[in-house]
Structures are given as C-alpha cells and as structure tokens.
Short mmCIF file of C-alpha atoms in Angstrom, two decimals:
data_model
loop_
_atom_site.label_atom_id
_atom_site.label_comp_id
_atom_site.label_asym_id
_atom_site.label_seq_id
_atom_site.Cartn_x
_atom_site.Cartn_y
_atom_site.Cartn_z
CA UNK A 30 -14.27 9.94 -10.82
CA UNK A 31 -15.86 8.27 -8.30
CA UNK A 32 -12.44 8.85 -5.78
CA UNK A 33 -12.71 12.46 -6.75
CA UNK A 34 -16.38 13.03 -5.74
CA UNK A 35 -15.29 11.27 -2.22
CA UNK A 36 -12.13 13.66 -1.62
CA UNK A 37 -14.48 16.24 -2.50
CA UNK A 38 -17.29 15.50 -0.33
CA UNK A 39 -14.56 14.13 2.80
CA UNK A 40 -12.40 16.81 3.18
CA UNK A 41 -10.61 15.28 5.92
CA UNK A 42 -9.23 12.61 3.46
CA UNK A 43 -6.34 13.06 1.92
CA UNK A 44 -5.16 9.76 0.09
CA UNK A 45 -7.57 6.61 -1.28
CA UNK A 46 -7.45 3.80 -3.02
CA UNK A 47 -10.49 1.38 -4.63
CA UNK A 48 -10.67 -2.02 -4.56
CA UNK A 49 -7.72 -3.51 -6.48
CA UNK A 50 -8.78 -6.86 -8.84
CA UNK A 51 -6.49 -9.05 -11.29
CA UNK A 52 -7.70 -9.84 -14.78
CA UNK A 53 -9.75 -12.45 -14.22
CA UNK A 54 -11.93 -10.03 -11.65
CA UNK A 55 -10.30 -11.97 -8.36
CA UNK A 56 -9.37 -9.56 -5.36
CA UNK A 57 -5.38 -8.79 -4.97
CA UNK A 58 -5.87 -7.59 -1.03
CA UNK A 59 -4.08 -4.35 -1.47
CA UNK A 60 -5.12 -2.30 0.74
CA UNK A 61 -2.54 -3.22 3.96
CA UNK A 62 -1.30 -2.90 7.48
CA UNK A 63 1.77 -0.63 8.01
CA UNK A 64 4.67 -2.82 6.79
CA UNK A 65 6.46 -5.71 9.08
CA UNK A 66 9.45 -8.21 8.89
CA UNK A 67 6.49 -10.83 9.59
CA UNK A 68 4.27 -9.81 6.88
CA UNK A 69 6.91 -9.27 4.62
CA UNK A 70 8.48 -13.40 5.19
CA UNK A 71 4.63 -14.29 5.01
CA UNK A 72 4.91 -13.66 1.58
CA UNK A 73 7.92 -15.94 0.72
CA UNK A 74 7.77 -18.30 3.57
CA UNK A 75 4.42 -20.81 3.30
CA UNK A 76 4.25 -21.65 7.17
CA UNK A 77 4.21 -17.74 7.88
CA UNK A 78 1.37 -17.30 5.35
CA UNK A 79 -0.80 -16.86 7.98
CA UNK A 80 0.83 -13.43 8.44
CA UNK A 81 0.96 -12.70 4.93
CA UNK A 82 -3.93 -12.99 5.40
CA UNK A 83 -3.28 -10.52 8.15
CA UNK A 84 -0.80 -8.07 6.49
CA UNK A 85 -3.22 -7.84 3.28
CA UNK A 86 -6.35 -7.71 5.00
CA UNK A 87 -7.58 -11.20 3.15
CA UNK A 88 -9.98 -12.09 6.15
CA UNK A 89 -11.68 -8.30 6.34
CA UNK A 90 -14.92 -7.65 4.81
CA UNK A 91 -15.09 -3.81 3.18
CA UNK A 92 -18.98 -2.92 2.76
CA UNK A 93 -18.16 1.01 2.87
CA UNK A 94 -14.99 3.18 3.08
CA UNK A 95 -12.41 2.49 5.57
CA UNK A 96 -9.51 3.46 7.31
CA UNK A 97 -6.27 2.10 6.42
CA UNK A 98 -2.88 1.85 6.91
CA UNK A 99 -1.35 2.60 3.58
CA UNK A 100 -2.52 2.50 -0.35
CA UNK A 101 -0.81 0.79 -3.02
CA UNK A 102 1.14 2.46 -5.44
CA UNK A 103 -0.45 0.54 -8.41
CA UNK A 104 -3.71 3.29 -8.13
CA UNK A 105 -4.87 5.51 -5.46
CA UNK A 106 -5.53 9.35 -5.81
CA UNK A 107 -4.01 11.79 -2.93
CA UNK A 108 -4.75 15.68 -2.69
CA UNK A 109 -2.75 18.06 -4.66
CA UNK A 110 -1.71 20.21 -2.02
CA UNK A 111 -0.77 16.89 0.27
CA UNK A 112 1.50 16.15 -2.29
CA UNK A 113 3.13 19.17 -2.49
CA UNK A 114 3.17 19.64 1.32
CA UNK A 115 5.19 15.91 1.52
CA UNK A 116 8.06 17.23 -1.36
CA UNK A 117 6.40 14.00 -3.73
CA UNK A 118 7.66 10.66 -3.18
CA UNK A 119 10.76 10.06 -0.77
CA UNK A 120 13.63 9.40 -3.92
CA UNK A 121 14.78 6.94 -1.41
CA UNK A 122 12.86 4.57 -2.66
CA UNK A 123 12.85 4.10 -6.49
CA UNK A 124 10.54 0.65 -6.08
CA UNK A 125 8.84 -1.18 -3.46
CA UNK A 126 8.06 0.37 0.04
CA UNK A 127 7.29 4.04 -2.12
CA UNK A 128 3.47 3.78 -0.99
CA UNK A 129 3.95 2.52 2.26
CA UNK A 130 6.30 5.78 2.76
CA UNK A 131 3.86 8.46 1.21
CA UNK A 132 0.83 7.16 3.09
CA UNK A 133 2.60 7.53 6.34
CA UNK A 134 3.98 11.27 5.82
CA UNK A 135 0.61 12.11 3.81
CA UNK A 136 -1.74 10.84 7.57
CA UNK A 137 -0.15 13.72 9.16
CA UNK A 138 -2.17 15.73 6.93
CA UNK A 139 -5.81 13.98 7.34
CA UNK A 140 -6.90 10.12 6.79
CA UNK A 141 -6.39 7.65 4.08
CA UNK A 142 -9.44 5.57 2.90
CA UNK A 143 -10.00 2.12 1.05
CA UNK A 144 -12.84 2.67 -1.05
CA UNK A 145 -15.05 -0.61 -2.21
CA UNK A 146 -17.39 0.74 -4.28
CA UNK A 147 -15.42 0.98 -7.70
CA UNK A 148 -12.26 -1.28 -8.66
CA UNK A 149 -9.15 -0.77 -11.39
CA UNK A 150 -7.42 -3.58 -12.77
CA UNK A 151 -3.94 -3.95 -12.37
CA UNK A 152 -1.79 -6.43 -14.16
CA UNK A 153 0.36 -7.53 -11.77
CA UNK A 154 3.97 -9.27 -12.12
CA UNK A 155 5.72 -9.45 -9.08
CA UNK A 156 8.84 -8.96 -10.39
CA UNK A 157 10.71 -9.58 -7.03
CA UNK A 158 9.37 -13.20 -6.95
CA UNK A 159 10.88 -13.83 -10.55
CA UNK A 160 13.93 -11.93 -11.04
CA UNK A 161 17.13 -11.03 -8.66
CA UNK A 162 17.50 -8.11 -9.54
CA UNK A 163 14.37 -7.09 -8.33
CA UNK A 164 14.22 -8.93 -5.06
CA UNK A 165 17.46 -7.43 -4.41
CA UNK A 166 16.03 -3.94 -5.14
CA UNK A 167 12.61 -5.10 -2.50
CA UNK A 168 15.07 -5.97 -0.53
CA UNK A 169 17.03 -2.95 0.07
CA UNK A 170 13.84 -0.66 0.21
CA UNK A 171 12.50 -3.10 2.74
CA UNK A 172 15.71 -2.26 4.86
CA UNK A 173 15.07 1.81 4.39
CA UNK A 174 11.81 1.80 4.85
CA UNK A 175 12.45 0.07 8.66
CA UNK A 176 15.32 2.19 9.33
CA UNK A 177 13.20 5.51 8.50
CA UNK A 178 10.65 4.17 10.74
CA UNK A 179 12.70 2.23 13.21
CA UNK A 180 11.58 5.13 16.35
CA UNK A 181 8.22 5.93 14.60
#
C-alpha cells in the first residue's frame, strides 16, 4: 500500500521498488545501476567483486526515496497506463535482464524510485549460479539486452 500512496502522491513516478530483504531480514542490494559486462563478471569473478558493491549499490545509504537506475523484477509496482504505453514486458526476454529492459523504456515516461521505508521478502535462488540451463538462459538475455542498448 505504502508504494501506492507514493505513486499517488508523486505523480511524476512511474515505476518503484522497496527495499528488498532475504529470510533472515539481511539486505539483497537490489535496487541497481543500468546493467554492465563489469558488473555482470563481478558477480562470478571474486577479484571483480568490487564491481559487483558498485553495480548493487552495497556501499549507498537510502534514508528516503531515490532515484535509480532500474527495479528488480522480484517486486516493484509501475503505473497502469506506463505499462500499457511500453506494450508490457519486451517477450525478448523470458528471464533475466526483463527489469532492467522495462525500467529503461518505462523512464521515458517519468522517474523510477527505490523506496526504503517498507521491505518484501523474496526467497531468492539464483538459479543461474546452480544450474546450466539457466546460466545459459542469463546468458543469452545478457547478450540482448547489450545489443538493444548497444547505441543507447
């Protein structure tokens, strides 16, 4: 409700996400910088973890709603019309590099917000780190997502 009540009091918002926490209540850093190759190998390479801090905003302190690059897909609420406007999700991407995609289009139409003040748990698996198959599927929307945005 809370996300609501700010898209209806900030009409110049038009996506958001809240703060994003694990089971136990720890912080998964969700809220991100528009996608690189360097963040990206941060993840699976330990002496480019340093990039991996910077990508997920480890090191940034949110006291109040802020700007960001893009939301994750695991919760965030974006306008109706927005949505519409944007055709949905690009079908492009079936998993991995979906959010990333719709918060780009959706800035055109007004500013996406992390919002600290409530938080959603999300049970999260990584299924790329564990399984082929799905690092195979990461990696192929990694490649889309780059080519889409190569001259953007």
């Amino acid at each position: 409700m809370q996300l609501c009540d700010y898209l209806q009091n900030n009409t110049d918002t038009v996506m958001i996400t809240p703060r994003i926490l694990y089971e136990n209540g720890d912080e998964q850093f969700l809220p991100k910088r528009k996608p690189k190759l360097k963040y990206l190998l941060g993840g699976r390479i330990p002496f480019l973890s340093k990039f991996r801090r910077e990508y997920t905003l480890q090191d940034k302190h949110f006291s109040e709603p802020e700007d960001i690059d893009f939301c994750t897909g695991c919760f965030f609420a974006i306008r109706t019309n927005c949505f519409i406007n944007l055709n949905g999700f690009d079908r492009r991407f079936f998993m991995y590099f979906e959010d990333a995609d719709l918060t780009l289009r959706a800035k055109q139409f007004g500013r996406v917000v992390f919002y600290p003040y409530c938080n959603v748990t999300h049970l999260w698996e990584r299924a790329s780190t564990k399984s082929i198959k799905y690092l195979l599927i990461h990696i192929w929307s990694m490649f889309k997502f780059f080519i889409k945005y190569l001259n953007k």
